[in-house]
Structure formats: structure tokens, C-alpha cells
Coordinates of C-alpha atoms in Angstrom, one line a residue:
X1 CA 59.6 106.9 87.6
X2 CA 61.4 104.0 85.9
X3 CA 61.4 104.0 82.2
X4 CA 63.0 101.8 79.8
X5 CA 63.1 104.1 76.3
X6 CA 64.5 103.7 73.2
X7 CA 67.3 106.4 74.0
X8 CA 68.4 104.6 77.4
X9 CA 68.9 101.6 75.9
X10 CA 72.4 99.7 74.9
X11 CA 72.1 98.5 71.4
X12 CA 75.2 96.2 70.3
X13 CA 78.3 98.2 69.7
X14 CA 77.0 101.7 70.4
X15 CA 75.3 103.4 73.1
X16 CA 72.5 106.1 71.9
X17 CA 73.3 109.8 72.0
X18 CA 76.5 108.9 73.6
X19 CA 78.9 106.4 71.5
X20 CA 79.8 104.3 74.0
X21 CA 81.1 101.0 72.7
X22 CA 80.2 97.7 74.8
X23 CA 80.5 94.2 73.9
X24 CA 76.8 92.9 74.1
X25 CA 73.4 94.4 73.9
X26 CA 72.2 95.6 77.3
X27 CA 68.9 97.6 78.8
X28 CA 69.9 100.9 81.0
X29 CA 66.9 101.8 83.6
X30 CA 67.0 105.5 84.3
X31 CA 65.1 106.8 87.5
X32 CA 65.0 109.9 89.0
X33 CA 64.4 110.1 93.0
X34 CA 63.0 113.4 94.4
X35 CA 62.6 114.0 98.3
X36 CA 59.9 116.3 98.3
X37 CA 56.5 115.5 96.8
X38 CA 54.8 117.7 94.4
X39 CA 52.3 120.2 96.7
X40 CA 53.4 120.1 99.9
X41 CA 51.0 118.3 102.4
X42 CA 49.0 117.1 99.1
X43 CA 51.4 114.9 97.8
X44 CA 52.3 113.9 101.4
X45 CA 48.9 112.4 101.6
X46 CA 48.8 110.9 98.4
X47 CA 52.3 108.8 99.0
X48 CA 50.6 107.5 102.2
X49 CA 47.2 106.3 99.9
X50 CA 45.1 109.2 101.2
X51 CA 42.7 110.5 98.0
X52 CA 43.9 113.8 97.3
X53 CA 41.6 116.5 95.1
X54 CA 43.1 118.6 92.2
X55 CA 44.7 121.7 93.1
X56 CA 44.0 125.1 92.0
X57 CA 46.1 126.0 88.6
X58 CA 47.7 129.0 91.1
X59 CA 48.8 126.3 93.5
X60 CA 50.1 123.8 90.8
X61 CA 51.7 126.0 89.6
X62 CA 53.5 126.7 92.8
X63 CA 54.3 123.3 93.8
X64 CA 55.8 122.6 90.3
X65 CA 58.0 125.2 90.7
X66 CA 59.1 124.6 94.0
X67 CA 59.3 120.7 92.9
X68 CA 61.4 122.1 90.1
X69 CA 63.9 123.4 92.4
X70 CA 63.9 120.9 94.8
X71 CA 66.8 118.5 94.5
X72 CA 66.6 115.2 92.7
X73 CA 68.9 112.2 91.9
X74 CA 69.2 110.5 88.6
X75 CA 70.5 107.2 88.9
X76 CA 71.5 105.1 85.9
X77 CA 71.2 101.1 87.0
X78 CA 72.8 98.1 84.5
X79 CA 72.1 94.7 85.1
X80 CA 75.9 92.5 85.8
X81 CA 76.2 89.0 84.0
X82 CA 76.5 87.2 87.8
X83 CA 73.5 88.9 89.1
X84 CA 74.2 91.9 90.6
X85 CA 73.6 95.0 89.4
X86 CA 75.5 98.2 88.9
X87 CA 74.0 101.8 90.0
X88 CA 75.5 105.2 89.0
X89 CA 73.8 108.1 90.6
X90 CA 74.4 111.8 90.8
X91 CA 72.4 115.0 92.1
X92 CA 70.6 117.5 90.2
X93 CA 70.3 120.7 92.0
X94 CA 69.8 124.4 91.9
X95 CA 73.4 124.7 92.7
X96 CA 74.4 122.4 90.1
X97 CA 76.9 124.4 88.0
X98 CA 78.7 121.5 86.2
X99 CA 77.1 118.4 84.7
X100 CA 78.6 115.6 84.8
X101 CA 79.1 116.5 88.6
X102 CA 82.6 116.5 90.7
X103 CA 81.3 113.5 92.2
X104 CA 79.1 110.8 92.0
X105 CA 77.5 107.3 93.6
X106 CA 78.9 104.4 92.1
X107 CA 77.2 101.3 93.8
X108 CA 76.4 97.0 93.5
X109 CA 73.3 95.9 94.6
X110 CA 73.9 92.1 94.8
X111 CA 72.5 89.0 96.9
X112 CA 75.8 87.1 97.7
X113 CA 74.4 87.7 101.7
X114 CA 73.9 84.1 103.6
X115 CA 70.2 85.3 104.7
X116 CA 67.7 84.5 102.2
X117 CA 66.0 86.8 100.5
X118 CA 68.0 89.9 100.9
X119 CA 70.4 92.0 99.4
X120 CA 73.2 93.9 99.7
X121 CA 74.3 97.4 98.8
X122 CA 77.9 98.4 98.3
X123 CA 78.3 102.1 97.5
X124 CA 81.0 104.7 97.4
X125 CA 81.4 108.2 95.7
X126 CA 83.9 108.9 93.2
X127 CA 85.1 111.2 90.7
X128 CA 83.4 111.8 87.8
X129 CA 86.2 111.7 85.7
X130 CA 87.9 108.9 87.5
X131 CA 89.9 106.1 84.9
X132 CA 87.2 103.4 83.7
X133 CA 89.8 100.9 84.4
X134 CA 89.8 101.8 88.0
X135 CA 86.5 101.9 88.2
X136 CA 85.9 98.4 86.4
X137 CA 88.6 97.0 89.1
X138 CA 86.0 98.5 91.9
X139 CA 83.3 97.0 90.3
X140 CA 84.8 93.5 89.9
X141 CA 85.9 93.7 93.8
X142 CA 82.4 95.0 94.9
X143 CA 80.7 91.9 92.9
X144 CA 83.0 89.3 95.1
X145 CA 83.2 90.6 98.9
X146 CA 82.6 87.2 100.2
X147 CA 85.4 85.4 98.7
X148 CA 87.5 88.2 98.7
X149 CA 86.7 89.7 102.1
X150 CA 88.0 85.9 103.1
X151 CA 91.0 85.8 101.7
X152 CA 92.4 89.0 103.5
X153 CA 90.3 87.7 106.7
X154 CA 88.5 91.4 106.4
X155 CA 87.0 91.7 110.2
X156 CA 84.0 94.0 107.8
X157 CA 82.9 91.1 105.8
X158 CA 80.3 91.2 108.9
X159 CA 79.6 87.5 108.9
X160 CA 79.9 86.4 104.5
X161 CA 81.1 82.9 103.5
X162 CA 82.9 82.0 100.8
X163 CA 81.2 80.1 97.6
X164 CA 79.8 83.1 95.8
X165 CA 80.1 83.2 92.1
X166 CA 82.1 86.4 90.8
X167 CA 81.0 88.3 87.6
X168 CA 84.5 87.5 85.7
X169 CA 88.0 87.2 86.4
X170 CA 89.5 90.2 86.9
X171 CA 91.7 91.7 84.2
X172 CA 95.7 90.7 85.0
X173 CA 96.8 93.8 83.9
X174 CA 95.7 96.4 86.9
X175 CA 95.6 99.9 86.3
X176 CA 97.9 101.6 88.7
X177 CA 97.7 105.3 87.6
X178 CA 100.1 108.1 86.2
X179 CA 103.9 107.2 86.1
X180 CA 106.3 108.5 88.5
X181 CA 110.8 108.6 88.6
X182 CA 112.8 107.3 91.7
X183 CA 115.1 109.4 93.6
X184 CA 118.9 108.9 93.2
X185 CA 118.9 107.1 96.4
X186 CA 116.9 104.0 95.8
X187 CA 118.5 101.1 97.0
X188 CA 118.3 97.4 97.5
X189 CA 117.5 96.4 101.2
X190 CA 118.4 93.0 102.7
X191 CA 115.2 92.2 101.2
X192 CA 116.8 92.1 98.1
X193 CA 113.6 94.1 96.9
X194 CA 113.8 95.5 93.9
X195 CA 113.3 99.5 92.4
X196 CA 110.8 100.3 90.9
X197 CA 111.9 100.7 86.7
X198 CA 109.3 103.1 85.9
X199 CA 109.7 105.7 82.9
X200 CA 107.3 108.9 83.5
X201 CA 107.7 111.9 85.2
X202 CA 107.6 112.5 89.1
X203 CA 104.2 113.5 90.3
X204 CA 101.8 113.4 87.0
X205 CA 103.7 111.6 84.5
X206 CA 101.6 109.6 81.5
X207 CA 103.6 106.6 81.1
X208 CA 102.0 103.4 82.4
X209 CA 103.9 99.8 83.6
X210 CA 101.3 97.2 83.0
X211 CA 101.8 94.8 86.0
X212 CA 102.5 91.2 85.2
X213 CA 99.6 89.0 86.0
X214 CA 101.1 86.8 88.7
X215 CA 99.7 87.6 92.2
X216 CA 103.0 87.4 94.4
X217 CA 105.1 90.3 92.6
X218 CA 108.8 91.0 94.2
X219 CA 108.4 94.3 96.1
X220 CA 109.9 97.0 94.4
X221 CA 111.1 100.5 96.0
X222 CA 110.9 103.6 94.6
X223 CA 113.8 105.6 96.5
X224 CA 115.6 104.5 99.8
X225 CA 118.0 106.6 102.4
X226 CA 120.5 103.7 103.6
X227 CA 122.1 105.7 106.2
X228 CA 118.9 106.6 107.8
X229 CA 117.7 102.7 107.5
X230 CA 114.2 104.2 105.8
X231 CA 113.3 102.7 102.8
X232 CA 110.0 103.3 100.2
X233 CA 108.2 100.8 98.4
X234 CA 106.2 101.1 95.1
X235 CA 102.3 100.9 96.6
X236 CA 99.0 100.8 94.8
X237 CA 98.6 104.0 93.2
X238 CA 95.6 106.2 94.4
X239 CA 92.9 107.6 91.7
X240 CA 90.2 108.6 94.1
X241 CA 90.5 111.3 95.6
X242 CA 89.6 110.8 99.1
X243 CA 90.6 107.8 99.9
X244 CA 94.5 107.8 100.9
X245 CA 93.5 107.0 104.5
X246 CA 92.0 103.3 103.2
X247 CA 95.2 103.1 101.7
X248 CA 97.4 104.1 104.5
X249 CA 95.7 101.2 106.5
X250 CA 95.7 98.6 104.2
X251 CA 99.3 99.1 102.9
X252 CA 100.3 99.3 107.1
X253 CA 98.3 96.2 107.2
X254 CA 100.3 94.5 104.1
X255 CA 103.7 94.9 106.1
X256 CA 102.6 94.4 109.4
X257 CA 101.3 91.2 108.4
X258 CA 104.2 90.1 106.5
X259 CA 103.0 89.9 102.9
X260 CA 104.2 93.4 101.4
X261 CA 103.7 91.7 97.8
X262 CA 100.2 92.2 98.3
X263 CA 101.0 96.1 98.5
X264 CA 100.1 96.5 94.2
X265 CA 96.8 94.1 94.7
X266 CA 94.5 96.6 93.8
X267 CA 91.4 93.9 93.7
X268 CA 92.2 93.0 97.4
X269 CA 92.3 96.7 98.4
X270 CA 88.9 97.8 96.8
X271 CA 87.6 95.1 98.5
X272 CA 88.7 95.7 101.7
X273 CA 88.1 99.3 101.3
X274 CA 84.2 98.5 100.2
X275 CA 83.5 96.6 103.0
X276 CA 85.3 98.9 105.5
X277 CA 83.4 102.3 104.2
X278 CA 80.0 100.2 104.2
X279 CA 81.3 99.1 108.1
X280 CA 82.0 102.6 108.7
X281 CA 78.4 103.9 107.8
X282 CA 76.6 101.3 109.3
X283 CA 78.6 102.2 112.5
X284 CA 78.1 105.7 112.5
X285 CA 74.9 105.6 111.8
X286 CA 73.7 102.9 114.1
X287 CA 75.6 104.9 117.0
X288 CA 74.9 108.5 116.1
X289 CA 78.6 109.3 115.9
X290 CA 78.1 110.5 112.2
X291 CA 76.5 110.3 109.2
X292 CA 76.8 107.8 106.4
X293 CA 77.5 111.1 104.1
X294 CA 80.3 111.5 106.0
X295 CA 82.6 108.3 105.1
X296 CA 80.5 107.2 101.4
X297 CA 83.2 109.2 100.0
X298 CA 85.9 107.8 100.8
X299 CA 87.0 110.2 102.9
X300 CA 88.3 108.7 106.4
X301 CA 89.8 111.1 109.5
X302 CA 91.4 109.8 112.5
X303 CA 88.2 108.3 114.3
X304 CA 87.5 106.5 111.5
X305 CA 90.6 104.8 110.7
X306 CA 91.0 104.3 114.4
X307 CA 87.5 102.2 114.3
X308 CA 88.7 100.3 111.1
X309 CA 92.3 98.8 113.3
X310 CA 90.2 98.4 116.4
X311 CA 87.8 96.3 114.9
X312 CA 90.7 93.9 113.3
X313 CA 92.1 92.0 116.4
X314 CA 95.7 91.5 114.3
X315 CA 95.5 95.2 113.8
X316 CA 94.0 96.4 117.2
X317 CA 97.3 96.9 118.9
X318 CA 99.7 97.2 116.1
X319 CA 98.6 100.3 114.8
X320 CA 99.2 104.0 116.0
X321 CA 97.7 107.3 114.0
X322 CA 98.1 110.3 114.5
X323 CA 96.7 113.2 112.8
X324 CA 99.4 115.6 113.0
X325 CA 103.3 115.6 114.4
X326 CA 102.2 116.9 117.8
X327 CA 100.3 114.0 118.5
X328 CA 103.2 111.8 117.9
X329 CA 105.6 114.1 119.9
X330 CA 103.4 114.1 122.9
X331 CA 103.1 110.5 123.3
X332 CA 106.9 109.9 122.8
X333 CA 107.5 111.8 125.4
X334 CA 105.7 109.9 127.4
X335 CA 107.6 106.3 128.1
X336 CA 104.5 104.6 129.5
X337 CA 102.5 105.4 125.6
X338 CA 102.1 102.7 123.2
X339 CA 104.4 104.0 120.5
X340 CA 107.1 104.7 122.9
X341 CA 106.5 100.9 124.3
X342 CA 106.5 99.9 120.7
X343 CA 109.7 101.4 119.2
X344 CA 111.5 100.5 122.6
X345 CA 110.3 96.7 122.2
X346 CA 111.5 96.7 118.5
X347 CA 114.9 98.3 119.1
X348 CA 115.1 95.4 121.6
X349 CA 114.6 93.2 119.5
X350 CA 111.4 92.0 121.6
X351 CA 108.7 93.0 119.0
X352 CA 108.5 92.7 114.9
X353 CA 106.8 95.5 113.9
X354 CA 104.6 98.3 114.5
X355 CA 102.3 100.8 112.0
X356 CA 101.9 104.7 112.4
X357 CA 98.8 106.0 110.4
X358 CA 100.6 109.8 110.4
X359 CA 98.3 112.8 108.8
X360 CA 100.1 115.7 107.3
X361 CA 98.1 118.6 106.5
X362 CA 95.5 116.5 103.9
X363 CA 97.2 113.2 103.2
X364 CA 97.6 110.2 105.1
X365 CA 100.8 108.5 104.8
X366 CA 101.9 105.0 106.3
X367 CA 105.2 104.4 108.5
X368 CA 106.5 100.8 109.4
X369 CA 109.3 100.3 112.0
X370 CA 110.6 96.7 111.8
X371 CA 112.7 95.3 113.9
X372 CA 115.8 93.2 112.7
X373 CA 113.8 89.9 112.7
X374 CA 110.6 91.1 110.6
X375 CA 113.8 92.6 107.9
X376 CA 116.2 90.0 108.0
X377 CA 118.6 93.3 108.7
X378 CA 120.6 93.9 110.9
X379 CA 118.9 97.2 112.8
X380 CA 115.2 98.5 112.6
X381 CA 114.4 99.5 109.3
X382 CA 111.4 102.3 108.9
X383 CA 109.6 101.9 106.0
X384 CA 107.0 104.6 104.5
X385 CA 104.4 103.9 102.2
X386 CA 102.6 106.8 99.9
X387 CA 99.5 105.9 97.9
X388 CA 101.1 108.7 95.4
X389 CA 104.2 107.5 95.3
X390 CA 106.5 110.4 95.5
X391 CA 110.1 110.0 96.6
X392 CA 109.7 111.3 100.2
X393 CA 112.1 109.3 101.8
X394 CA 114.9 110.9 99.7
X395 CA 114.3 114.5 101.2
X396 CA 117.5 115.0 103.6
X397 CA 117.1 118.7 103.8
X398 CA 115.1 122.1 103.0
X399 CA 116.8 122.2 99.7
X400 CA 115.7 118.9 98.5
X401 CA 112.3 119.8 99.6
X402 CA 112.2 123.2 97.6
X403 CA 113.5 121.4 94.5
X404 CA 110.6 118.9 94.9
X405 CA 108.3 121.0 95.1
X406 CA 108.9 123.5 92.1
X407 CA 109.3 119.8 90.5
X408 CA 105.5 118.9 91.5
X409 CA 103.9 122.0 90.8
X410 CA 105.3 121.8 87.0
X411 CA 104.2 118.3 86.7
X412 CA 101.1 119.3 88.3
X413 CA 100.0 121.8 85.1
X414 CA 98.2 119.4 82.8
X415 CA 96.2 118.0 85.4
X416 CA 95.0 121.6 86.6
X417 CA 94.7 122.5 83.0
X418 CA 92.3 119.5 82.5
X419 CA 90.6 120.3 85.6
X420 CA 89.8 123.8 84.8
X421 CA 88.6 122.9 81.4
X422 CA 85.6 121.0 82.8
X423 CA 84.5 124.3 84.3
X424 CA 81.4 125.6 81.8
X425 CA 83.6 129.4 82.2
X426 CA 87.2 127.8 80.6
X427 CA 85.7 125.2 78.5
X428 CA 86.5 127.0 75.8
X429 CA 88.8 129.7 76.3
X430 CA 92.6 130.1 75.3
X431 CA 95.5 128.4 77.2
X432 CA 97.1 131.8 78.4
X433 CA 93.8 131.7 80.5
X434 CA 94.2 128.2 81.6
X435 CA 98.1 129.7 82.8
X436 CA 96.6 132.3 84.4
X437 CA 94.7 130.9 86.5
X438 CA 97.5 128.0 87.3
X439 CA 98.7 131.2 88.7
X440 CA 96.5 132.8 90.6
X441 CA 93.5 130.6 91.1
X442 CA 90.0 130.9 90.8
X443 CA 88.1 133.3 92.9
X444 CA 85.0 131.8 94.9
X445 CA 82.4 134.1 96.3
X446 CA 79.9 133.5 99.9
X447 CA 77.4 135.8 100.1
X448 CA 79.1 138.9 98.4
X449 CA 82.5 138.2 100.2
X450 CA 85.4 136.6 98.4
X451 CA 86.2 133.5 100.2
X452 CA 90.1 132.8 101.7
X453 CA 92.0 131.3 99.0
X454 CA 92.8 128.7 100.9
X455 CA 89.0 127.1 100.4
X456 CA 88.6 127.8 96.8
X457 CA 88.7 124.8 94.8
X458 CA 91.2 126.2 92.3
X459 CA 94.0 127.6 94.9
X460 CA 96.6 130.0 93.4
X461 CA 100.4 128.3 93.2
X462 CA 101.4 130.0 95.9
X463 CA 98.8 128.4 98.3
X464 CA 99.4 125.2 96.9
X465 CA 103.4 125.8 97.0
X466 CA 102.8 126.5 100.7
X467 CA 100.7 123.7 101.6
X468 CA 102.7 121.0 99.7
X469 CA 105.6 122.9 101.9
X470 CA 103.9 122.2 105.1
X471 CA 103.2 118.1 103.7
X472 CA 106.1 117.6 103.2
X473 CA 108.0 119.3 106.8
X474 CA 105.3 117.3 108.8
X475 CA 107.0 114.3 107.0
X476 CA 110.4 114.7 107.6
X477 CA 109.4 115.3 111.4
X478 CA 107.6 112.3 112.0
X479 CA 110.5 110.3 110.6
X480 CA 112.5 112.3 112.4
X481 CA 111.2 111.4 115.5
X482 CA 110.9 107.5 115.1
X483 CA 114.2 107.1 113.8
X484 CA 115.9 108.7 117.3
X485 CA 113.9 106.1 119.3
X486 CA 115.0 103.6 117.1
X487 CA 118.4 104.4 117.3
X488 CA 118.5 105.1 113.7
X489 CA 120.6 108.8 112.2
X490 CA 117.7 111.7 112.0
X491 CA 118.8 112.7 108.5

């Protein structure tokens, strides 16, 4: 039930049991959702109104403890100055080992719909632990999608005018994530765009660039290969998880259309991204084709980003994705396919550009071939885009890619350190522990048997070495491939 108690309230300055600081004094609801009634049948019948006796004390008893066990959701809600309302949910189970949760529901009910009388429900799971800045930018986009959904002309906006009234402005300064180096290869392209100047380690620095607050930034790059004509620029960087295919699109969608200083407008993404999740639910579950569990978090595979560019018309035909090199291969082969159509029309000169969504082994990355026209160059030009923003365009050859990866892994170490410590069995043990099991992983068990390391959730290095190995060759292969049938050098 719904209670409003002393301990779940926001006084000013403090939050109770917690220490939270906020800047005015707000009221907390807690609920807790349960799917099961309490006794079975019993409390079936007294949900639907039917007058229901007491049960025995042995069958109370019973149902409590089954009740107990059963899972149930506790969902924090927090009223928003324009309206809306902000929901934070997370389940509580018999499996639940860790509390806070890996994951949880982060959601805004609001009533910005142009039918009367009803409201609307954005929702998406994300880490736990994610950045508070992050998640304050998600919040701010979720409060807005009319006006913003407008301005990128979102084909999910389903129908939602403009005129809305947003919470607040959103904060100039836009959290982008961990800092990363360019590779020695960075250069300027006849876009006179600029590299990126960012101090912080490759893969998992902590240095942070605060962004300056105008909205039409010059496009910086983070490494470059002239010879090859492929060139990287500095994208929004990804905190969640399990959403690199969202960004795949919408950066492919930045370039495509021609406005690649939108790439760092991390307001614009969440807002497309909300509205293209809560499209991709509705979809699925209205057809049958999945369930809404599937895509809440994030997570998007090759149907799903294939649903997101057929339902934009700019998009429909100017995208290709492909969820690993084979894919691409086969249809190269094939003249009569639409990449082979594509890359022949922009090598012609008779088409601008053209987006490859390409998978490799649990990322997404974005590829751009432009012709001379969309570049202002003169050749295609390929341009790859990774929401992580490691220098992959710089890797020429299995050297460079060995020397990356022994670079990543070390970087890597704080961030599996951190990771492990929220585990209740390393919360408090030494750091040579924390090193071992860098090392060697953490053993998961299924029904007595040890489970393949490959699907624990702490992998030893050597897994990790060998899938970040297998990334990063299905990378060079796909650029491989586009840059023959542009006419461009392999490598």
C-alpha cells in the first residue's frame, strides 16, 4: 500500500536515513506491488469484491510464507515541479543477492499527451550505479518529448505537438562520461573538424571536459587514418550499459542527415532514445513479436534497430545493419544488394551518403561512407562512430590491436574493482582479492555445475582479452570491406 511516513519523507537539506541533500522540501510515496495475492484463490476472490472468510492459522500461515517469497516491486515515486512525476522501481526477490540491485526502472509519468485526460509513461532500466548527472539529463529529456521529439522530427513521438511546458532548462554543462586519449593519427579532415583535446586515459580514464553550453559545437575527432580516408569523431559517451545500439542509430542518423554537431547532444539523444524504446514495446507487444521486457532495457538487436530506421522515412533506405561481418560480406557479393548499390552510387558520385549499423560480438558500432559532395573532399570518406570512444580507426594491424588491448584491460581495473566491491562476498575484503579475481573471474554455479566462463558476470582476463580480440577483428573487417568498394586502401 501507499504510505507517506515520517522516514520517506524529504525534509529541506537532508533526506532521512540516507543524507541525501536536495534543494527544497519534497514528499517521497513508497509502494510495494506484489503479483500474487495472499492465499491463493482467497485473495483472488477478495481482489475481485467477493467476501472472503478467515483462514485457518495453518493456512495463513502458509500463504504468508509463500506471499513472502513471492516477488514484489518497491517503487519509490517524487512528484516533478512541471507536473510529471518521477518513478524509481526495483524487484525484491528470493534471488535477490545484492540490494541496491544491478538494475532498476527509472520512469516519468506525465500528461503532456494531446488526448485529455490521460497520461503517459516513459520508462527504461538502468544501472543502479549509473552517474546522477546522466540520469538527471534522462529525466529532463523524458519530461519534454513533445517539443523535443519535434525538433529531431522523431517518427516515435506517435502523434505529440509542441507547446508543452518542460520541468527546467537543462544544465549546459552535459555529462559525457570517463575521459579518453586520441591515437597518434588524428587528423584534420576537409572539414576542418577539430581533435578532440581531452586529458584522461584511454578506455576508463577520470578526467572530465565540461562541454561548453552552446548547442552547435565544431565536431571534433578523436583519431583519423588519412591514407585509408576513415576518420572518428568524438560522440556522446555511453553510461548505460545496454544501450550502444540507440546510439549507433542516432549518431548514423546525425551524419546522414547532415548535422554531425548534434553528435555530443545528449538531451536530443535521450529523447529520441525514450520515445524509440517506448515505440519498440508498444510494437512488440501489440504484434506478439516480443515482449516489452525485452527492449525496457535498453538493449536493442538487429530486428529492433531495423524497426526503429524503417519507421523514419529519411532513415528507411539509408541505413544497412548487420549483425556480424558475414552479413556484410554476403550482400557485397551480391551487386544487385542495397549496400553494394549504395557504395557503387557514392563512389560515383550519384549518392551522398549511406549508414551501416555493424555488430561485433556485443557492441554496435556506426559506419558512414560519404561521398565527395556530403565531405567537401575529394574521395568518399568512411567515418565510424563509437559510443565509447576508443581509437579504432587507428588500428592498421594485429600489433596495434594487441597493444590496445593490454592498454584497455589495465584501464579496465578500477572499474572491475568497483564492480566487485558491490558484491556482499568482496565488500570488504583486501585488494590482493579484488586482483585475484581481475584475474581469474568469479565462478557462477547452475544447478551444481560450474557455468562456462564465458557467462559469468565477472569473466577471467583471459575471456575478456579474447572477446575484446574478436571486437575489435570484426572491426577492422567491416572497414575492410567498405573501403575496397569504395575505392579507398584496405589498411
Amino acid at each position: 500500500k501507499k504510505s507517506r511516513s515520517a522516514g520517506a519523507a524529504i525534509e529541506r537539506g537532508r533526506y532521512r536515513g540516507a543524507g541525501a541533500m536536495v534543494a527544497e522540501a519534497v514528499a517521497v510515496t513508497v509502494s510495494v506491488r506484489q503479483a500474487g495475492a495472499v492465499g491463493g484463490e482467497a485473495g483472488k476472490a477478495a481482489v475481485e469484491g467477493i467476501p472472503v472468510h478467515g483462514l485457518a492459522p495453518g493456512d495463513a500461515v502458509k500463504a504468508l510464507l509463500a506471499t513472502m517469497v513471492s516477488p514484489a516491486t518497491l517503487e519509490w515515486q517524487v512528484p516533478l515541479s512541471c507536473g510529471a512525476s518521477l518513478l524509481l522501481s526495483a524487484e525484491l526477490s528470493s534471488q535477490t543477492t545484492v540490494w541496491p540491485p544491478p538494475k532498476v526502472t527509472l520512469a516519468v509519468r506525465s500528461k503532456c499527451s494531446k488526448l485529455a485526460g490521460t497520461e503517459e509513461l516513459l520508462a527504461i532500466s538502468v544501472p543502479s550505479h549509473a552517474p546522477p548527472e546522466g540520469l538527471a539529463m534522462l529525466v529532463a529529456s523524458a519530461t519534454a518529448p513533445c517539443r523535443i521529439a519535434a525538433e529531431v522530427a522523431s517518427p516515435f513521438s506517435r502523434g505529440r505537438g509542441g507547446g508543452c511546458e518542460v520541468c527546467r532548462d537543462v544544465v549546459a554543462d552535459r555529462f559525457r562520461g570517463k575521459g579518453f586519449s586520441g591515437c597518434d593519427h588524428a587528423e584534420k579532415t576537409p572539414f576542418s573538424f577539430e581533435r578532440a583535446d581531452i586529458v584522461g586515459a584511454l578506455d576508463g580514464g577520470d578526467a572530465r571536459e565540461p562541454l561548453p553550453p552552446a548547442p552547435r559545437l565544431p565536431v571534433k575527432l578523436i583519431a583519423s587514418d588519412e591514407h585509408r580516408g576513415v576518420f572518428q569523431p568524438l560522440c556522446l559517451q555511453q553510461w548505460h550499459d545496454g544501450v550502444c545500439g540507440h546510439h549507433a542509430l542516432y549518431s548514423a542518423s546525425c551524419l546522414l542527415r547532415g548535422q554531425p554537431e548534434t553528435l555530443l547532444d545528449e538531451r536530443r539523444f535521450w529523447a529520441t532514445t525514450l520515445v524509440g524504446v517506448d515505440a519498440l514495446a508498444a510494437h512488440g507487444e501489440g504484434s506478439g513479436k516480443w515482449p516489452r521486457s525485452r527492449v525496457t532495457g535498453g538493449v536493442a538487436d538487429e530486428t529492433h534497430l531495423r524497426h526503429l530506421a524503417d519507421a523514419d522515412d529519411f532513415l528507411r533506405d539509408r541505413v544497412s545493419i548487420y549483425f556480424a561481418h558475414d552479413g556484410l560480406a554476403a550482400e557485397l557479393r551480391d551487386p544487385s544488394s542495397q549496400a553494394s548499390a549504395a557504395l557503387r552510387a557514392i563512389r560515383a558520385g550519384h549518392r551522398s551518403a549511406h549508414a551501416f549499423l555493424i555488430g561485433a560480438t556485443s557492441h554496435w558500432y556506426a559506419v558512414v561512407a560519404m561521398g565527395p559532395a556530403h565531405t567537401g573532399g575529394s574521395r568518399p570518406q568512411l567515418w565510424l562512430c563509437d559510443s565509447y570512444n576508443s581509437p579504432v580507426v587507428c588500428l592498421r594491424s594485429d600489433a596495434d590491436t594487441e597493444a590496445f588491448i593490454d592498454r584497455h584491460m589495465a584501464n579496465s581495473r578500477s572499474r572491475v574493482y568497483d564492480s566487485l566491491r558491490r558484491l556482499p562476498e568482496f565488500a570488504h575484503r583486501p585488494e590482493d582479492h579484488l586482483a585475484s579475481a581481475f584475474e581469474t573471474g568469479v565462478q557462477e554455479w547452475w544447478k551444481g555445475i560450474v557455468k562456462a566462463p564465458l557467462f559469468w558476470r565477472h569473466r577471467p582476463l583471459e575471456v575478456r582479452r579474447q572477446l575484446k580480440g574478436q571486437e575489435l577483428a570484426e572491426v577492422r573487417l567491416y572497414l575492410r570491406s567498405l573501403a575496397s568498394h569504395l575505392g579507398l586502401p584496405e589498411e
